[in-house]
Structures are given as C-alpha cells and as structure tokens.
Amino acid sequence: MSVFGLDPKVERYLIADDGEVIIDEVGKHWAAKVGCVVEMVAALPVLLLLAVLPKPLYFVPLLAALVLLVHGLWRYIGLRMDRFVITNMRVFRVHGILSQRIATMPLARILDISVHTPFVGRIIGYGHFVFESAAQDQGLREIRFVGRPGERGLTIQRVIQRAGLRGRMYEPDVPMPAYDPSRVGQLAASSASDGQMAARAEADAAADTRDLNATRDYSEELPWWRETRG
C-alpha cells in the first residue's frame, strides 16, 4: 500500500511478542483525495493569469499557484499517511506526516460500531465508522472515508467474536436428553396426580382444624376481667 514511499509502516507498532498480526489495513478512499487533487489542479488556471497581468504583478499568480500546489500536496500526503489497522487484538489509527500519532483501542473496549454510508458513498463504495467504546478514545471516535465499509465492519465483528469477547450460546457439559413424545402424557399425568394429592392434603388439614376448634374449651382462656367470680 505504498505509493512514492508514502507508507506509515504500521508493522512497527505491532506487539509481535504476543502474536499480534494485521487482519486488515485500511487507507482513505479515493473520494477523500478529490479535494486535494482539485486544489493542485487549480494552480494551473491561476498561472494562466500571467498572460493578462502586467509584469509587475506576475508575483501574484505565481504565489497563489504555489500556495495552492503546496497546500493540496500536503493534504494529499496527510491522507496517504492516515491508516486504520485491524489486528487480532485491537484496532488502531496511525496518522501524521512529520510527526506520527497513534490512537489505539483494544477489542474488549468496543461496545458498538455504527456504519454511516452517505448517498454518494453507496454509489462509489465508501462509508464512515463511528465507534462506541468504554473509553471513548477521541482518535478513534470516527473513521471517515473507509472503502467497502460493510465488509470491513463484518471483519471487525468477526475478529471480536473469534477473540471470545462477545456472548456465545451456552453449551452444557452434559448433553440434553432427546425429545420423547411418549413422556409428555406421563409427565402431564404425574403433574395432575401431584396436584390431587396436594389438594387432598389441604382438605385433611382444614378438617382437622375444624375438629380441633369444635372440641376446644375457650372458657379457660377468658381474661381475668371476664371470669365469673364465685
């Protein structure tokens, strides 16, 4: 992914001792560079003003063309040096020309990924990533002009799943018994029998309570002020 030596060399940021490998390295989509190219091309018509301006004013179009050319080239190089990298352990972004900056986010901190694809992006194939993370790293909050955003979004989800950072379906150690239709009737009859036994036990307890109340002498429990004095 190197053009004219414009390569940030992201391999040097890998944690090779822990087995970190690059899954995907994403550069800016060509749509992000259109403005830079237009700015550099605009320097040519500005130079054409030399044909109509007097010699004492030649410096004006020359200076304007130089500013447009240098500024557009600087922006282009900055976009070429901006890379978003997906590894088996994290995602990180490297950007900068003279001094490079790196923003990193472990896969465990990624809570959600939103993919925004504008109308033009749907036609020419680019989109923007918005990361929701536990740390809200500002350098990785939004990654713009990502080519094939749907495919790369699935790549990140796949890496997170393989790393075991998302919930998986629980698989019991002991296999579940096979479904037996003949046991459905047996279980229903057993449940009905248990219900009948419980109802019978409650009825017997209520009958015993009534018999106890009928034979109980409450006169012995009257308070002292209601007792009949001899």
PDB file of C-alpha atoms in Angstrom:
ATOM      1  CA  MET A   1       0.000   0.000   0.000  1.00  0.00           C
ATOM      2  CA  SER A   2       2.951   2.301  -0.662  1.00  0.00           C
ATOM      3  CA  VAL A   3       2.933   4.968  -3.364  1.00  0.00           C
ATOM      4  CA  PHE A   4       6.116   7.050  -3.834  1.00  0.00           C
ATOM      5  CA  GLY A   5       7.279   5.871  -0.416  1.00  0.00           C
ATOM      6  CA  LEU A   6       4.222   7.269   1.400  1.00  0.00           C
ATOM      7  CA  ASP A   7       3.868   4.385   3.831  1.00  0.00           C
ATOM      8  CA  PRO A   8       3.490   4.873   7.616  1.00  0.00           C
ATOM      9  CA  LYS A   9       4.937   1.367   8.203  1.00  0.00           C
ATOM     10  CA  VAL A  10       2.282   0.224  10.654  1.00  0.00           C
ATOM     11  CA  GLU A  11       4.074  -3.100  11.205  1.00  0.00           C
ATOM     12  CA  ARG A  12       6.442  -1.463  13.686  1.00  0.00           C
ATOM     13  CA  TYR A  13       3.515  -0.760  16.027  1.00  0.00           C
ATOM     14  CA  LEU A  14       2.535  -4.420  16.322  1.00  0.00           C
ATOM     15  CA  ILE A  15       3.068  -6.346  19.568  1.00  0.00           C
ATOM     16  CA  ALA A  16       4.883  -9.170  17.862  1.00  0.00           C
ATOM     17  CA  ASP A  17       5.899 -10.872  21.122  1.00  0.00           C
ATOM     18  CA  ASP A  18       2.220 -11.515  21.945  1.00  0.00           C
ATOM     19  CA  GLY A  19       1.422 -12.822  18.475  1.00  0.00           C
ATOM     20  CA  GLU A  20      -0.364  -9.738  17.146  1.00  0.00           C
ATOM     21  CA  VAL A  21      -0.974  -9.865  13.390  1.00  0.00           C
ATOM     22  CA  ILE A  22      -2.656  -7.500  10.944  1.00  0.00           C
ATOM     23  CA  ILE A  23      -6.080  -8.584   9.754  1.00  0.00           C
ATOM     24  CA  ASP A  24      -6.725  -5.541   7.549  1.00  0.00           C
ATOM     25  CA  GLU A  25      -5.002  -2.235   6.827  1.00  0.00           C
ATOM     26  CA  VAL A  26      -7.366   0.458   5.597  1.00  0.00           C
ATOM     27  CA  GLY A  27      -6.323   3.607   3.784  1.00  0.00           C
ATOM     28  CA  LYS A  28      -8.548   6.527   2.875  1.00  0.00           C
ATOM     29  CA  HIS A  29     -10.935   6.017  -0.011  1.00  0.00           C
ATOM     30  CA  TRP A  30     -10.023   7.906  -3.170  1.00  0.00           C
ATOM     31  CA  ALA A  31     -13.075  10.132  -2.679  1.00  0.00           C
ATOM     32  CA  ALA A  32     -11.299  11.765   0.281  1.00  0.00           C
ATOM     33  CA  LYS A  33      -8.453  12.842  -2.031  1.00  0.00           C
ATOM     34  CA  VAL A  34     -10.590  14.518  -4.672  1.00  0.00           C
ATOM     35  CA  GLY A  35     -10.460  17.889  -2.927  1.00  0.00           C
ATOM     36  CA  CYS A  36      -6.654  17.775  -2.738  1.00  0.00           C
ATOM     37  CA  VAL A  37      -6.311  16.942  -6.423  1.00  0.00           C
ATOM     38  CA  VAL A  38      -8.740  19.708  -7.406  1.00  0.00           C
ATOM     39  CA  GLU A  39      -6.763  22.165  -5.319  1.00  0.00           C
ATOM     40  CA  MET A  40      -3.490  21.230  -7.032  1.00  0.00           C
ATOM     41  CA  VAL A  41      -5.055  21.327 -10.492  1.00  0.00           C
ATOM     42  CA  ALA A  42      -6.465  24.777  -9.717  1.00  0.00           C
ATOM     43  CA  ALA A  43      -2.911  26.076  -9.694  1.00  0.00           C
ATOM     44  CA  LEU A  44      -2.778  25.753 -13.492  1.00  0.00           C
ATOM     45  CA  PRO A  45      -5.554  28.233 -14.376  1.00  0.00           C
ATOM     46  CA  VAL A  46      -4.131  30.628 -11.811  1.00  0.00           C
ATOM     47  CA  LEU A  47      -0.836  30.542 -13.731  1.00  0.00           C
ATOM     48  CA  LEU A  48      -2.720  31.474 -16.907  1.00  0.00           C
ATOM     49  CA  LEU A  49      -3.268  34.883 -15.374  1.00  0.00           C
ATOM     50  CA  LEU A  50       0.334  35.625 -16.287  1.00  0.00           C
ATOM     51  CA  ALA A  51      -0.829  36.146 -19.856  1.00  0.00           C
ATOM     52  CA  VAL A  52      -3.113  39.034 -18.930  1.00  0.00           C
ATOM     53  CA  LEU A  53      -1.362  40.653 -15.993  1.00  0.00           C
ATOM     54  CA  PRO A  54       1.421  43.201 -16.332  1.00  0.00           C
ATOM     55  CA  LYS A  55       4.944  42.130 -15.394  1.00  0.00           C
ATOM     56  CA  PRO A  56       4.961  43.993 -12.063  1.00  0.00           C
ATOM     57  CA  LEU A  57       2.041  41.760 -10.913  1.00  0.00           C
ATOM     58  CA  TYR A  58       3.483  38.432 -12.048  1.00  0.00           C
ATOM     59  CA  PHE A  59       4.288  37.527  -8.460  1.00  0.00           C
ATOM     60  CA  VAL A  60       0.557  37.418  -7.555  1.00  0.00           C
ATOM     61  CA  PRO A  61      -0.469  34.392  -9.693  1.00  0.00           C
ATOM     62  CA  LEU A  62       2.886  32.742  -9.080  1.00  0.00           C
ATOM     63  CA  LEU A  63       2.470  32.996  -5.313  1.00  0.00           C
ATOM     64  CA  ALA A  64      -1.204  31.919  -5.439  1.00  0.00           C
ATOM     65  CA  ALA A  65      -0.378  28.905  -7.639  1.00  0.00           C
ATOM     66  CA  LEU A  66       2.455  27.896  -5.318  1.00  0.00           C
ATOM     67  CA  VAL A  67       0.219  28.108  -2.247  1.00  0.00           C
ATOM     68  CA  LEU A  68      -2.483  26.009  -3.902  1.00  0.00           C
ATOM     69  CA  LEU A  69       0.014  23.414  -5.079  1.00  0.00           C
ATOM     70  CA  VAL A  70       1.850  23.063  -1.765  1.00  0.00           C
ATOM     71  CA  HIS A  71      -1.321  23.048   0.340  1.00  0.00           C
ATOM     72  CA  GLY A  72      -3.038  20.476  -1.867  1.00  0.00           C
ATOM     73  CA  LEU A  73       0.053  18.263  -1.915  1.00  0.00           C
ATOM     74  CA  TRP A  74       0.385  18.477   1.869  1.00  0.00           C
ATOM     75  CA  ARG A  75      -3.214  17.409   2.352  1.00  0.00           C
ATOM     76  CA  TYR A  76      -2.767  14.548  -0.101  1.00  0.00           C
ATOM     77  CA  ILE A  77       0.311  13.248   1.699  1.00  0.00           C
ATOM     78  CA  GLY A  78      -1.510  13.518   5.032  1.00  0.00           C
ATOM     79  CA  LEU A  79      -4.367  11.391   3.690  1.00  0.00           C
ATOM     80  CA  ARG A  80      -1.934   8.856   2.253  1.00  0.00           C
ATOM     81  CA  MET A  81      -0.245   8.528   5.652  1.00  0.00           C
ATOM     82  CA  ASP A  82      -3.549   8.053   7.508  1.00  0.00           C
ATOM     83  CA  ARG A  83      -4.167   4.342   8.120  1.00  0.00           C
ATOM     84  CA  PHE A  84      -6.732   2.420  10.118  1.00  0.00           C
ATOM     85  CA  VAL A  85      -5.490  -1.025  11.160  1.00  0.00           C
ATOM     86  CA  ILE A  86      -7.443  -4.048  12.390  1.00  0.00           C
ATOM     87  CA  THR A  87      -5.458  -6.727  14.217  1.00  0.00           C
ATOM     88  CA  ASN A  88      -6.408  -9.836  16.158  1.00  0.00           C
ATOM     89  CA  MET A  89      -6.037  -7.871  19.431  1.00  0.00           C
ATOM     90  CA  ARG A  90      -7.078  -4.260  18.790  1.00  0.00           C
ATOM     91  CA  VAL A  91      -7.804  -1.534  16.273  1.00  0.00           C
ATOM     92  CA  PHE A  92      -5.570   1.489  15.901  1.00  0.00           C
ATOM     93  CA  ARG A  93      -5.099   4.532  13.710  1.00  0.00           C
ATOM     94  CA  VAL A  94      -1.770   5.968  12.574  1.00  0.00           C
ATOM     95  CA  HIS A  95      -1.692   9.463  11.067  1.00  0.00           C
ATOM     96  CA  GLY A  96       0.653  12.378  10.699  1.00  0.00           C
ATOM     97  CA  ILE A  97       3.414  13.410   8.276  1.00  0.00           C
ATOM     98  CA  LEU A  98       6.419  14.853  10.096  1.00  0.00           C
ATOM     99  CA  SER A  99       5.347  13.517  13.488  1.00  0.00           C
ATOM    100  CA  GLN A 100       3.122  10.473  13.652  1.00  0.00           C
ATOM    101  CA  ARG A 101       0.298   9.987  16.128  1.00  0.00           C
ATOM    102  CA  ILE A 102      -1.263   6.679  17.039  1.00  0.00           C
ATOM    103  CA  ALA A 103      -4.625   6.065  18.695  1.00  0.00           C
ATOM    104  CA  THR A 104      -5.416   2.525  19.793  1.00  0.00           C
ATOM    105  CA  MET A 105      -8.429   0.692  21.204  1.00  0.00           C
ATOM    106  CA  PRO A 106      -8.447  -2.916  22.465  1.00  0.00           C
ATOM    107  CA  LEU A 107     -11.195  -5.096  21.062  1.00  0.00           C
ATOM    108  CA  ALA A 108     -12.606  -5.599  24.566  1.00  0.00           C
ATOM    109  CA  ARG A 109     -13.494  -1.896  24.794  1.00  0.00           C
ATOM    110  CA  ILE A 110     -15.521  -1.779  21.584  1.00  0.00           C
ATOM    111  CA  LEU A 111     -19.178  -1.649  22.590  1.00  0.00           C
ATOM    112  CA  ASP A 112     -20.757  -0.891  19.240  1.00  0.00           C
ATOM    113  CA  ILE A 113     -19.838   0.035  15.670  1.00  0.00           C
ATOM    114  CA  SER A 114     -22.072   2.251  13.557  1.00  0.00           C
ATOM    115  CA  VAL A 115     -21.531   2.427   9.795  1.00  0.00           C
ATOM    116  CA  HIS A 116     -22.784   5.573   8.075  1.00  0.00           C
ATOM    117  CA  THR A 117     -22.920   5.339   4.296  1.00  0.00           C
ATOM    118  CA  PRO A 118     -23.983   8.572   2.546  1.00  0.00           C
ATOM    119  CA  PHE A 119     -25.785   8.535  -0.771  1.00  0.00           C
ATOM    120  CA  VAL A 120     -22.624   9.233  -2.766  1.00  0.00           C
ATOM    121  CA  GLY A 121     -20.767   6.645  -0.701  1.00  0.00           C
ATOM    122  CA  ARG A 122     -23.290   3.975  -1.664  1.00  0.00           C
ATOM    123  CA  ILE A 123     -22.562   4.703  -5.316  1.00  0.00           C
ATOM    124  CA  ILE A 124     -18.757   4.769  -5.239  1.00  0.00           C
ATOM    125  CA  GLY A 125     -18.230   2.478  -2.236  1.00  0.00           C
ATOM    126  CA  TYR A 126     -17.217   4.302   0.930  1.00  0.00           C
ATOM    127  CA  GLY A 127     -18.619   4.990   4.386  1.00  0.00           C
ATOM    128  CA  HIS A 128     -17.745   6.244   7.846  1.00  0.00           C
ATOM    129  CA  PHE A 129     -17.199   4.210  11.028  1.00  0.00           C
ATOM    130  CA  VAL A 130     -18.383   5.521  14.409  1.00  0.00           C
ATOM    131  CA  PHE A 131     -17.075   3.590  17.412  1.00  0.00           C
ATOM    132  CA  GLU A 132     -18.816   3.473  20.779  1.00  0.00           C
ATOM    133  CA  SER A 133     -16.233   2.373  23.323  1.00  0.00           C
ATOM    134  CA  ALA A 134     -15.806   2.183  27.079  1.00  0.00           C
ATOM    135  CA  ALA A 135     -13.019   4.770  26.940  1.00  0.00           C
ATOM    136  CA  GLN A 136     -14.377   6.978  24.140  1.00  0.00           C
ATOM    137  CA  ASP A 137     -10.951   7.395  22.536  1.00  0.00           C
ATOM    138  CA  GLN A 138     -11.187  10.616  20.576  1.00  0.00           C
ATOM    139  CA  GLY A 139      -8.650   9.481  17.985  1.00  0.00           C
ATOM    140  CA  LEU A 140     -10.854   6.527  17.087  1.00  0.00           C
ATOM    141  CA  ARG A 141     -14.292   8.016  17.654  1.00  0.00           C
ATOM    142  CA  GLU A 142     -14.880   8.365  13.919  1.00  0.00           C
ATOM    143  CA  ILE A 143     -13.008   6.902  10.964  1.00  0.00           C
ATOM    144  CA  ARG A 144     -14.044   8.621   7.753  1.00  0.00           C
ATOM    145  CA  PHE A 145     -13.869   7.529   4.109  1.00  0.00           C
ATOM    146  CA  VAL A 146     -13.497   3.793   4.658  1.00  0.00           C
ATOM    147  CA  GLY A 147     -13.658   1.743   1.489  1.00  0.00           C
ATOM    148  CA  ARG A 148     -16.031  -1.251   1.467  1.00  0.00           C
ATOM    149  CA  PRO A 149     -17.456  -0.301   4.893  1.00  0.00           C
ATOM    150  CA  GLY A 150     -19.901  -3.202   5.138  1.00  0.00           C
ATOM    151  CA  GLU A 151     -17.233  -5.811   4.505  1.00  0.00           C
ATOM    152  CA  ARG A 152     -14.797  -4.222   6.929  1.00  0.00           C
ATOM    153  CA  GLY A 153     -17.448  -3.812   9.610  1.00  0.00           C
ATOM    154  CA  LEU A 154     -18.112  -7.536   9.393  1.00  0.00           C
ATOM    155  CA  THR A 155     -14.372  -8.167   9.633  1.00  0.00           C
ATOM    156  CA  ILE A 156     -14.204  -6.325  12.955  1.00  0.00           C
ATOM    157  CA  GLN A 157     -17.255  -8.179  14.273  1.00  0.00           C
ATOM    158  CA  ARG A 158     -15.694 -11.472  13.188  1.00  0.00           C
ATOM    159  CA  VAL A 159     -12.407 -10.709  14.948  1.00  0.00           C
ATOM    160  CA  ILE A 160     -14.250  -9.751  18.160  1.00  0.00           C
ATOM    161  CA  GLN A 161     -16.274 -12.958  18.003  1.00  0.00           C
ATOM    162  CA  ARG A 162     -13.213 -15.131  17.464  1.00  0.00           C
ATOM    163  CA  ALA A 163     -11.461 -13.443  20.382  1.00  0.00           C
ATOM    164  CA  GLY A 164     -14.341 -14.573  22.627  1.00  0.00           C
ATOM    165  CA  LEU A 165     -15.305 -11.031  23.656  1.00  0.00           C
ATOM    166  CA  ARG A 166     -18.978 -11.337  22.721  1.00  0.00           C
ATOM    167  CA  GLY A 167     -21.524 -13.667  24.269  1.00  0.00           C
ATOM    168  CA  ARG A 168     -21.823 -17.090  22.741  1.00  0.00           C
ATOM    169  CA  MET A 169     -24.533 -19.660  23.042  1.00  0.00           C
ATOM    170  CA  TYR A 170     -24.100 -21.730  26.225  1.00  0.00           C
ATOM    171  CA  GLU A 171     -23.258 -25.358  25.550  1.00  0.00           C
ATOM    172  CA  PRO A 172     -23.817 -27.603  28.616  1.00  0.00           C
ATOM    173  CA  ASP A 173     -21.207 -30.191  29.510  1.00  0.00           C
ATOM    174  CA  VAL A 174     -23.888 -32.889  29.909  1.00  0.00           C
ATOM    175  CA  PRO A 175     -25.933 -33.413  26.736  1.00  0.00           C
ATOM    176  CA  MET A 176     -29.642 -32.796  26.985  1.00  0.00           C
ATOM    177  CA  PRO A 177     -31.867 -35.917  26.672  1.00  0.00           C
ATOM    178  CA  ALA A 178     -33.555 -36.492  23.357  1.00  0.00           C
ATOM    179  CA  TYR A 179     -37.163 -35.453  22.987  1.00  0.00           C
ATOM    180  CA  ASP A 180     -39.560 -38.355  23.628  1.00  0.00           C
ATOM    181  CA  PRO A 181     -43.223 -37.650  22.740  1.00  0.00           C
ATOM    182  CA  SER A 182     -44.438 -40.629  24.801  1.00  0.00           C
ATOM    183  CA  ARG A 183     -43.165 -38.974  28.003  1.00  0.00           C
ATOM    184  CA  VAL A 184     -45.361 -35.905  27.539  1.00  0.00           C
ATOM    185  CA  GLY A 185     -48.511 -37.772  28.647  1.00  0.00           C
ATOM    186  CA  GLN A 186     -46.674 -39.388  31.555  1.00  0.00           C
ATOM    187  CA  LEU A 187     -45.407 -36.042  32.802  1.00  0.00           C
ATOM    188  CA  ALA A 188     -48.873 -34.498  32.496  1.00  0.00           C
ATOM    189  CA  ALA A 189     -50.474 -37.410  34.431  1.00  0.00           C
ATOM    190  CA  SER A 190     -47.771 -37.167  37.087  1.00  0.00           C
ATOM    191  CA  SER A 191     -48.367 -33.437  37.464  1.00  0.00           C
ATOM    192  CA  ALA A 192     -52.134 -33.970  37.765  1.00  0.00           C
ATOM    193  CA  SER A 193     -51.613 -36.704  40.394  1.00  0.00           C
ATOM    194  CA  ASP A 194     -49.308 -34.443  42.394  1.00  0.00           C
ATOM    195  CA  GLY A 195     -51.935 -31.677  42.264  1.00  0.00           C
ATOM    196  CA  GLN A 196     -54.663 -34.016  43.514  1.00  0.00           C
ATOM    197  CA  MET A 197     -52.502 -35.218  46.392  1.00  0.00           C
ATOM    198  CA  ALA A 198     -51.725 -31.644  47.422  1.00  0.00           C
ATOM    199  CA  ALA A 199     -55.433 -30.692  47.329  1.00  0.00           C
ATOM    200  CA  ARG A 200     -56.338 -33.755  49.421  1.00  0.00           C
ATOM    201  CA  ALA A 201     -53.673 -32.869  51.994  1.00  0.00           C
ATOM    202  CA  GLU A 202     -55.019 -29.312  52.276  1.00  0.00           C
ATOM    203  CA  ALA A 203     -58.597 -30.629  52.755  1.00  0.00           C
ATOM    204  CA  ASP A 204     -57.476 -33.023  55.511  1.00  0.00           C
ATOM    205  CA  ALA A 205     -55.617 -30.225  57.297  1.00  0.00           C
ATOM    206  CA  ALA A 206     -58.701 -27.965  57.151  1.00  0.00           C
ATOM    207  CA  ALA A 207     -60.917 -30.790  58.561  1.00  0.00           C
ATOM    208  CA  ASP A 208     -58.515 -31.367  61.438  1.00  0.00           C
ATOM    209  CA  THR A 209     -58.568 -27.660  62.247  1.00  0.00           C
ATOM    210  CA  ARG A 210     -62.391 -27.609  62.359  1.00  0.00           C
ATOM    211  CA  ASP A 211     -62.488 -30.664  64.656  1.00  0.00           C
ATOM    212  CA  LEU A 212     -59.961 -29.062  66.968  1.00  0.00           C
ATOM    213  CA  ASN A 213     -61.941 -25.834  67.177  1.00  0.00           C
ATOM    214  CA  ALA A 214     -65.166 -27.728  67.931  1.00  0.00           C
ATOM    215  CA  THR A 215     -63.703 -29.631  70.890  1.00  0.00           C
ATOM    216  CA  ARG A 216     -61.692 -26.782  72.363  1.00  0.00           C
ATOM    217  CA  ASP A 217     -62.893 -25.154  75.633  1.00  0.00           C
ATOM    218  CA  TYR A 218     -62.454 -21.402  75.255  1.00  0.00           C
ATOM    219  CA  SER A 219     -63.732 -20.616  78.734  1.00  0.00           C
ATOM    220  CA  GLU A 220     -60.320 -21.419  80.179  1.00  0.00           C
ATOM    221  CA  GLU A 221     -58.770 -18.738  78.004  1.00  0.00           C
ATOM    222  CA  LEU A 222     -61.057 -15.849  79.072  1.00  0.00           C
ATOM    223  CA  PRO A 223     -59.182 -12.852  80.503  1.00  0.00           C
ATOM    224  CA  TRP A 224     -59.417 -12.230  84.270  1.00  0.00           C
ATOM    225  CA  TRP A 225     -61.872  -9.351  83.972  1.00  0.00           C
ATOM    226  CA  ARG A 226     -64.421 -11.601  82.204  1.00  0.00           C
ATOM    227  CA  GLU A 227     -64.134 -14.556  84.529  1.00  0.00           C
ATOM    228  CA  THR A 228     -67.227 -15.320  86.670  1.00  0.00           C
ATOM    229  CA  ARG A 229     -66.428 -14.730  90.272  1.00  0.00           C
ATOM    230  CA  GLY A 230     -67.747 -17.385  92.805  1.00  0.00           C
TER     231      GLY A 230
END
